Tab-separated table of C-alpha atoms in Angstrom:
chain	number	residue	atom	x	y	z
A	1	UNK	CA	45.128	130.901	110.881
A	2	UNK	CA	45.698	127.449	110.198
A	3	UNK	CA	47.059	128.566	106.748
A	4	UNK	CA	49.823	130.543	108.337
A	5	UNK	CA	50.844	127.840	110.829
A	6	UNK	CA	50.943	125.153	107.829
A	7	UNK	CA	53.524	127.602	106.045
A	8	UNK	CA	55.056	128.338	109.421
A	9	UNK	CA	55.963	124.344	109.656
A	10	UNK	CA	57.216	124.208	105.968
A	11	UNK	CA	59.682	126.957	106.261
A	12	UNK	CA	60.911	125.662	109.645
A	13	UNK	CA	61.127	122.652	107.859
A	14	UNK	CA	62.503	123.963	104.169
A	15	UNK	CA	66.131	121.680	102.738
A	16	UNK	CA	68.918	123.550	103.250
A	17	UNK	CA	71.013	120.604	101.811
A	18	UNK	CA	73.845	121.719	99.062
A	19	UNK	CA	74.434	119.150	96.352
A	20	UNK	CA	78.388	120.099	96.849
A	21	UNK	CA	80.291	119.039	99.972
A	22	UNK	CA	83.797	118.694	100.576
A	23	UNK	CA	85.347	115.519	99.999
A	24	UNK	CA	89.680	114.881	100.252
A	25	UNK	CA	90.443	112.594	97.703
A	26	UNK	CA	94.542	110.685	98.022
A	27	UNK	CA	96.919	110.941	95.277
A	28	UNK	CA	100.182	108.866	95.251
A	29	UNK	CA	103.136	109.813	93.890
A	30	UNK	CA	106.170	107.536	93.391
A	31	UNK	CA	109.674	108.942	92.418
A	32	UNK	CA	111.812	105.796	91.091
A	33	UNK	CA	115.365	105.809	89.726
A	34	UNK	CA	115.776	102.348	87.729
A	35	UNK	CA	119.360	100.869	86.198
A	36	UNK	CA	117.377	98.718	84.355
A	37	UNK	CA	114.933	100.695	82.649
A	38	UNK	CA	113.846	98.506	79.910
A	39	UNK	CA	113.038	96.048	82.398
A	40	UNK	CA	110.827	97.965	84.762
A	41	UNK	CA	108.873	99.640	81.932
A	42	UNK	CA	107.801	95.555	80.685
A	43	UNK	CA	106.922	95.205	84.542
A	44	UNK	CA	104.434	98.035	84.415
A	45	UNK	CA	103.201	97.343	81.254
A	46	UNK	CA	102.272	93.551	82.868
A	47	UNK	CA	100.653	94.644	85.605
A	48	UNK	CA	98.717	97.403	83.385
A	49	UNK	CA	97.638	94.437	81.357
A	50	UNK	CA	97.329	92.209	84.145
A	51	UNK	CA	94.738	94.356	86.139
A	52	UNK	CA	92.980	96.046	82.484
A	53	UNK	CA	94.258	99.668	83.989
A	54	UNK	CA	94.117	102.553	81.394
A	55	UNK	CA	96.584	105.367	81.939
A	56	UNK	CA	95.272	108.815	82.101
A	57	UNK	CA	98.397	110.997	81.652
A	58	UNK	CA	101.823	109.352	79.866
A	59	UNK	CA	104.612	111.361	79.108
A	60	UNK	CA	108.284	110.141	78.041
A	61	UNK	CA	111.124	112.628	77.640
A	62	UNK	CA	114.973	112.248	77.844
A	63	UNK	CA	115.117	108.853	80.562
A	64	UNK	CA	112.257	110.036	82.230
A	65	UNK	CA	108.938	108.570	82.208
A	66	UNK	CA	105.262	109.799	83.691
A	67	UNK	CA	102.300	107.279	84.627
A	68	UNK	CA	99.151	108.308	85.803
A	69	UNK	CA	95.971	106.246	86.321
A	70	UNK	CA	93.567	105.213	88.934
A	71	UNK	CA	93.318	101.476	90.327
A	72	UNK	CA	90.789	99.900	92.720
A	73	UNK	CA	92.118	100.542	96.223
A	74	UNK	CA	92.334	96.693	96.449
A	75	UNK	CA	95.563	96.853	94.203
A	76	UNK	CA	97.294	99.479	96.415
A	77	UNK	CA	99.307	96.717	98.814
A	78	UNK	CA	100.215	94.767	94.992
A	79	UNK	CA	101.563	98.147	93.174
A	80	UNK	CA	103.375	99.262	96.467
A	81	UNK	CA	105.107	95.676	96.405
A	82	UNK	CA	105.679	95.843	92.342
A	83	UNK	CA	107.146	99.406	93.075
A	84	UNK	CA	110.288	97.720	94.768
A	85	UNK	CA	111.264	95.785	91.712
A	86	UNK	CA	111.340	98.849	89.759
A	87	UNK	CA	114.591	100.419	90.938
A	88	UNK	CA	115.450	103.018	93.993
A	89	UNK	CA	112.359	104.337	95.101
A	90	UNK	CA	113.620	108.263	96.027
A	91	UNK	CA	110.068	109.163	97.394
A	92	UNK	CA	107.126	108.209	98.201
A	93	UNK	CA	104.064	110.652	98.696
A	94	UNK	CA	100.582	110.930	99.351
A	95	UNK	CA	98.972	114.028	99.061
A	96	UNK	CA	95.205	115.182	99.394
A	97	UNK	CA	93.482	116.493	96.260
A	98	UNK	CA	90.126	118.829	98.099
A	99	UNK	CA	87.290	119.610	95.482
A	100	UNK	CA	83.919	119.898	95.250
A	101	UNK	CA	82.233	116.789	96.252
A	102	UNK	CA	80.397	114.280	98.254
A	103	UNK	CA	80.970	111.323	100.487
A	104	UNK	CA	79.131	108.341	100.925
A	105	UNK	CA	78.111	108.843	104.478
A	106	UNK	CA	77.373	112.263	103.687
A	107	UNK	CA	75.196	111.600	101.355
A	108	UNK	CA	73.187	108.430	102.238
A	109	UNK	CA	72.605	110.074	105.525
A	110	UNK	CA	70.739	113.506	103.037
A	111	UNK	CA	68.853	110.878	101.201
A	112	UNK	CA	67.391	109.018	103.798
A	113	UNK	CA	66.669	112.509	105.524
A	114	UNK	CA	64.946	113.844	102.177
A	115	UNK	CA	62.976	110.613	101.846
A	116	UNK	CA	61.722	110.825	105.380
A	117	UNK	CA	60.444	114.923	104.985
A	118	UNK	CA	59.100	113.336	101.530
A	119	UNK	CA	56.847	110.514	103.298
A	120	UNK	CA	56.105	113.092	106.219
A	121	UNK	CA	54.449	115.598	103.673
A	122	UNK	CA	52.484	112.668	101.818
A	123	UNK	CA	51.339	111.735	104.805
A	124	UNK	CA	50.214	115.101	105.804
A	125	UNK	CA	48.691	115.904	101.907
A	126	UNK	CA	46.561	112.594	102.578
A	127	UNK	CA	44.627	113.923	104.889
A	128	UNK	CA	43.561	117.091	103.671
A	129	UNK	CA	39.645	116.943	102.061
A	130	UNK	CA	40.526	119.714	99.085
A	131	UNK	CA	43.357	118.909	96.220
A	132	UNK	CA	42.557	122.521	95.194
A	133	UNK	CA	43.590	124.363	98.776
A	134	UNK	CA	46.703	126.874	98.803
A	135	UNK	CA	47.752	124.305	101.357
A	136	UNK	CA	47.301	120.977	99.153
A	137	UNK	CA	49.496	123.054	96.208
A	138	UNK	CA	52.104	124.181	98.785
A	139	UNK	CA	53.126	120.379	99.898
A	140	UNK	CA	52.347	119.044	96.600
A	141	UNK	CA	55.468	121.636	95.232
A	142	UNK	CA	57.910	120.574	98.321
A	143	UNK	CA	56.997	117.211	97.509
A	144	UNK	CA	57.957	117.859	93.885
A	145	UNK	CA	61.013	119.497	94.938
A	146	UNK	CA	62.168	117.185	97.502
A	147	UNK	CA	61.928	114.051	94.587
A	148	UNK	CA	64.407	116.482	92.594
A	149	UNK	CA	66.812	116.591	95.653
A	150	UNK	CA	66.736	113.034	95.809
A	151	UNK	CA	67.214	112.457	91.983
A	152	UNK	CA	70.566	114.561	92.448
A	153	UNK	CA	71.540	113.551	95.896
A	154	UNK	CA	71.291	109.736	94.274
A	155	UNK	CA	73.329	111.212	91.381
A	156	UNK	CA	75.743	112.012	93.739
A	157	UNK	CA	76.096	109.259	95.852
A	158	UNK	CA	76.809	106.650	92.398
A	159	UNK	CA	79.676	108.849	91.638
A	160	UNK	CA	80.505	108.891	95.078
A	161	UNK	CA	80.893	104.891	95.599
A	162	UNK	CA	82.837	104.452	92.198
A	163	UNK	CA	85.553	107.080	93.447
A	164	UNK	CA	85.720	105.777	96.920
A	165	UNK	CA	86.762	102.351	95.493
A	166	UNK	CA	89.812	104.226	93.332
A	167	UNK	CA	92.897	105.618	93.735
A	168	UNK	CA	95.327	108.233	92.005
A	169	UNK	CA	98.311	107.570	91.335
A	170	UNK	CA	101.183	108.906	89.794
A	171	UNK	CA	104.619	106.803	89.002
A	172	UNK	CA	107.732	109.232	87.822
A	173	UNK	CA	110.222	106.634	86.415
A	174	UNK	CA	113.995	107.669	85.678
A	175	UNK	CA	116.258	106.169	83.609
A	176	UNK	CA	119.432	105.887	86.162
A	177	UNK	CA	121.709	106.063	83.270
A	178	UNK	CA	120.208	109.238	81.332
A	179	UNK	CA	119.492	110.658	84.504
A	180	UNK	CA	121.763	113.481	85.776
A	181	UNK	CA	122.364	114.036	88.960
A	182	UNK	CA	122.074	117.664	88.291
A	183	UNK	CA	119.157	117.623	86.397
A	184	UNK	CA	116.922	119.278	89.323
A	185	UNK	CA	119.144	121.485	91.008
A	186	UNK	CA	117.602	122.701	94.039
A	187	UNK	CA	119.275	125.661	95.569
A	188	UNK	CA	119.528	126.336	99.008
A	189	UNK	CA	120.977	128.278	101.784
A	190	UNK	CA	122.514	126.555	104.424
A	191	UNK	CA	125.443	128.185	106.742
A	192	UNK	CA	127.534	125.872	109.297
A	193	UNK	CA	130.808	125.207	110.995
A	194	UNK	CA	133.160	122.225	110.273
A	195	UNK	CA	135.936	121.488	112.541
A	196	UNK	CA	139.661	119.868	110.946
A	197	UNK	CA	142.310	117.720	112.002
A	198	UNK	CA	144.874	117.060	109.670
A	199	UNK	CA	147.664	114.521	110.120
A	200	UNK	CA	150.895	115.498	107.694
A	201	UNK	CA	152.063	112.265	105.633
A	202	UNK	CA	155.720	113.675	105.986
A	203	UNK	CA	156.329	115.962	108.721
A	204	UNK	CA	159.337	117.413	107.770
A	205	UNK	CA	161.632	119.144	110.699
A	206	UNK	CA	161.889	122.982	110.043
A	207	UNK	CA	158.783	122.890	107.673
A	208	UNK	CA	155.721	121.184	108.919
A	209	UNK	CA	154.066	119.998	111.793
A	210	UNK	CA	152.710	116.566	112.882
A	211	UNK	CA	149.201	117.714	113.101
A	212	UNK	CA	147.396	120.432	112.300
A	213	UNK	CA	143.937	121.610	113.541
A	214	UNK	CA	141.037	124.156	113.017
A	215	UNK	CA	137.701	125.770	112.205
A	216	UNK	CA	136.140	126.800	109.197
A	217	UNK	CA	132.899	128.440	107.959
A	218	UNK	CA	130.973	126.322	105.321
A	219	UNK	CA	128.095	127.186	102.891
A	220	UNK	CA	126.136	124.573	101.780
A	221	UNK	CA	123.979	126.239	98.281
A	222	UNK	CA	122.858	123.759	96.737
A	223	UNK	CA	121.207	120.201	97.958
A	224	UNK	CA	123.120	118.353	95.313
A	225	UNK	CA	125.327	119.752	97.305
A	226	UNK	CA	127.807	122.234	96.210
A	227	UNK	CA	129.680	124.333	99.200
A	228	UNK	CA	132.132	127.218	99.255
A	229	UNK	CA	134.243	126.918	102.916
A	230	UNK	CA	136.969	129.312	104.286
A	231	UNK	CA	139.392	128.330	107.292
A	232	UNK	CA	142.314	128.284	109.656
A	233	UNK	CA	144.560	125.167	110.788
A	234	UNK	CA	147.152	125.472	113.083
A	235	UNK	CA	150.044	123.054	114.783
A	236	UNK	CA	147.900	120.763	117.296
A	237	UNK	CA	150.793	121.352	120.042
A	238	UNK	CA	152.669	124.907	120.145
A	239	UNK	CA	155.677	125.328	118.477
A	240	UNK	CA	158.650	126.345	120.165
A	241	UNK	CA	160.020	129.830	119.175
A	242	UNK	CA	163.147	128.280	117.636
A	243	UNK	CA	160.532	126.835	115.244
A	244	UNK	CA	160.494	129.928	113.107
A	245	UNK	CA	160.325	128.314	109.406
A	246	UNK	CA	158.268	125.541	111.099
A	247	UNK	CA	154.589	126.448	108.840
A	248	UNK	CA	152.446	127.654	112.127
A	249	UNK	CA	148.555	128.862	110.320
A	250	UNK	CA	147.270	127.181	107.248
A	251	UNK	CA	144.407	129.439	105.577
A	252	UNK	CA	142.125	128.167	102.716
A	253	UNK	CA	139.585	129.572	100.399
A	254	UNK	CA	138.022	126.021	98.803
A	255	UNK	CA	134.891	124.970	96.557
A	256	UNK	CA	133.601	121.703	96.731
A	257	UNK	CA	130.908	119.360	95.264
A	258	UNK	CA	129.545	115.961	96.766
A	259	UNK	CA	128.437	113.084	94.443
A	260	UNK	CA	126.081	110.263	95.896
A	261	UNK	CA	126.188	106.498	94.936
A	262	UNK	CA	123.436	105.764	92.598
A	263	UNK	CA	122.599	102.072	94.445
A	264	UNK	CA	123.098	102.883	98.001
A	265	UNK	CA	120.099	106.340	97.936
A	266	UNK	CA	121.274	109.080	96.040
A	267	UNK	CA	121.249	111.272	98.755
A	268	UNK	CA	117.447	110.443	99.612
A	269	UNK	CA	117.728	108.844	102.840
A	270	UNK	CA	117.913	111.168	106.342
A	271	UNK	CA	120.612	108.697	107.726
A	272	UNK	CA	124.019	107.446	106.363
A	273	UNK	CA	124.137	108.869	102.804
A	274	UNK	CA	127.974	107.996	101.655
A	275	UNK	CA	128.686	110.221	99.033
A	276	UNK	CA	132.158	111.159	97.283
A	277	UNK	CA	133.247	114.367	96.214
A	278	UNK	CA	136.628	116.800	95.650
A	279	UNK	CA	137.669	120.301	97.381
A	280	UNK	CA	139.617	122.855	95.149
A	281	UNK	CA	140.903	126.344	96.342
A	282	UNK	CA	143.507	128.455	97.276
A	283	UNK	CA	145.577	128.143	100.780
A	284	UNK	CA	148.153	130.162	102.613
A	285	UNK	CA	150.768	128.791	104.908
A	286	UNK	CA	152.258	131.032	107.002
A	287	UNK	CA	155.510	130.764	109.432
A	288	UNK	CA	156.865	133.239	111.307
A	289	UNK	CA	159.471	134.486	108.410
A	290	UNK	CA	156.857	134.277	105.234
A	291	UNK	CA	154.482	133.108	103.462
A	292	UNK	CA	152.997	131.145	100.351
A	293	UNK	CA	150.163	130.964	98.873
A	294	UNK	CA	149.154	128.091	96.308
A	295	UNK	CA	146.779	126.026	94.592
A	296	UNK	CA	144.954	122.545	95.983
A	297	UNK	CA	143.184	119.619	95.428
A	298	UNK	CA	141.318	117.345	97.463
A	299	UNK	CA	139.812	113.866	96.930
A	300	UNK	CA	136.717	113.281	99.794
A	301	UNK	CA	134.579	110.584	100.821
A	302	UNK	CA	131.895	111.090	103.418
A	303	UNK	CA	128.746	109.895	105.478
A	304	UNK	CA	125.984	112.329	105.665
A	305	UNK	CA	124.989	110.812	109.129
A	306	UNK	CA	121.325	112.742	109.568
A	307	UNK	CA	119.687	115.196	107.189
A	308	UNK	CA	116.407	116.600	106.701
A	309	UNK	CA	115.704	120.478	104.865
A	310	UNK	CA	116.621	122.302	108.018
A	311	UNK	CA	120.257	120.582	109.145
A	312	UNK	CA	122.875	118.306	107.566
A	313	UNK	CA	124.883	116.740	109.749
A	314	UNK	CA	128.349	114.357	108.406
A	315	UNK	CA	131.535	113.282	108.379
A	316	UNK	CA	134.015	112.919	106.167
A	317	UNK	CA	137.864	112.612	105.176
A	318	UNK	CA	139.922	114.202	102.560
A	319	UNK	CA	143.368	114.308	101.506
A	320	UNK	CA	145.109	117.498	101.364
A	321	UNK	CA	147.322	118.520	98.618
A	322	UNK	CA	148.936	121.547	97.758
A	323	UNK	CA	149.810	122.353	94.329
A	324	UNK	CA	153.618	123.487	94.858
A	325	UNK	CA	156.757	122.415	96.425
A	326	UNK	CA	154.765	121.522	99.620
A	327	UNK	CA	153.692	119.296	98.662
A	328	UNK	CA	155.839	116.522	99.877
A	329	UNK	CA	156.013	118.100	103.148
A	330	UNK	CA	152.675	119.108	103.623
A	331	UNK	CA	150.123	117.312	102.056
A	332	UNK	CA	148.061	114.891	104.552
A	333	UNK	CA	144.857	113.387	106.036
A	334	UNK	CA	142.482	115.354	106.829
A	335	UNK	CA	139.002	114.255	109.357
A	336	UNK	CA	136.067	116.517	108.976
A	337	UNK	CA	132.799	116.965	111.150
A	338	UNK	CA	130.531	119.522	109.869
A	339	UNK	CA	127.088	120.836	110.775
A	340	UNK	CA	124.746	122.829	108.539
A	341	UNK	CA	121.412	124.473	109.057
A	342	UNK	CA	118.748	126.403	107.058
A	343	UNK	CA	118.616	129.806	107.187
């Protein structure tokens, strides 16, 4: 009886531990865009030295370079500040790399744990008169096993403390000047409206209007971004029905690209982005008699004034000009405001 009540104990008491437990280890990633790419590669290369890190991964291909390496977390706050001398940081992530492991906590709190069972048993195997009884060889093999645990558990928690004292991270240095701005294309699909005033540089009397305003559907398909847009503009006031050659609906078919400035973001910030960029299409001016349809061109500047990957919000202006004989009597200022969403 006493037998099955010992064994009863042991399996109540058996290690359930796992030498595997979850652990979320930090990566950083920096994106950097440099105009001065000679420099910034000596300043990594000094702080490298500086601070004896060894790269793990290098790569170098057409302006763009790769560094990754881990540092002691104590260097985090120093490479964060050294990162702002390299150029335009674009990005700056942190993401979580889960595997197969152990913490600290974790596993000084098993070891403890496995040490007290241990001492419990030796206690209890000190007391018994026979070192031949079943029960004598029964704790005398948990004992045994429990010092393995602990061997591996103590395994463990080493590799643990040298890992929790690191951290990843990954630097992704462009040359600004080999860099092209279409290099990573990323294609979207993002639908909006834009509303249009236009003021005409030479109203002409039997031919144009002051002012001109309307709607127009845009399609934003690219981030970069590149945009197809169709519209109407009419005469801000109503013409008078004597006005009959007096151009009364303005339709347009354009494409149009946007550039960014390579020292004020590149596009990467989610306020005030001031980018450049041209229109091109197709446009049909109507009157009451005829019409024409002809060729533009459009010069734009604009302010992207929010933008994240669901809506795009800006402004911009552009300056109209048609590709035929209107174009003394026609061309003009146009003021956009335009909002896009994802779909």
């Amino acid at each position: 009886m006493l037998f099955v009540i010992i064994v009863s104990q042991a399996k109540a008491q058996k290690s359930n531990y796992n030498t595997n437990y979850r652990y979320e280890r930090e990566e950083i990633n920096y994106s950097i865009y440099s105009n001065q790419i000679d420099k910034s590669i000596n300043l990594l290369k000094s702080f490298f030295e500086a601070n004896k890190i060894q790269l793990t991964t290098y790569a170098q291909n057409n302006g763009f370079y790769e560094y990754k390496f881990s540092i002691n977390e104590t260097l985090v706050n120093s490479l964060d500040s050294l990162v702002n001398l390299l150029g335009f940081r674009a990005s700056k992530s942190i993401k979580n790399d889960s595997k197969k492991s152990s913490s600290v906590i974790e596993l000084t709190t098993n070891i403890e744990h496995l040490n007290d069972k241990k001492a419990s048993y030796e206690k209890l195997i000190s007391k018994m008169d026979s070192v031949k009884g079943k029960e004598y060889l029964f704790y005398f093999e948990k004992i045994v096993t429990l010092d393995d645990e602990i061997f591996q558990q103590t395994l463990l928690l080493k590799e643990a403390q040298i890992r929790e004292k690191t951290q990843v991270v990954e630097i992704n240095l462009h040359d600004d000047y080999a860099t092209s701005d279409y290099s990573d294309i990323m294609f979207v699909h993002m639908p909006g409206a834009e509303y249009s005033m236009m003021f005409i540089e030479n109203p002409t009397q039997g031919i144009s209007a002051v002012q001109y305003q309307g709607y127009s559907l845009k399609y934003l398909f690219t981030r970069g971004k590149s945009y197809f847009s169709i519209g109407a503009m009419k005469p801000l006031t109503a013409l008078a029905a004597t006005d009959s050659s007096v151009v009364k609906d303005i339709f347009s078919l354009t494409f149009g690209q946007d550039f960014y400035n390579r020292h004020l973001g590149r596009g990467k910030r989610k306020f005030l982005n001031l980018y450049i960029g041209y229109q091109a299409g197709i446009s049909n001016a109507r009157n009451f008699n005829s019409d024409k349809v002809f060729a533009m061109v459009a010069p734009v500047t604009g302010l992207e004034l929010f933008k994240n990957k669901y809506f795009n919000l800006d402004i911009n202006g552009s300056y109209f000009i048609p590709l035929n004989d209107f174009s003394y009597t026609l061309r003009g200022i146009k003021v956009n405001a335009s909002l896009n969403f994802s779909f």
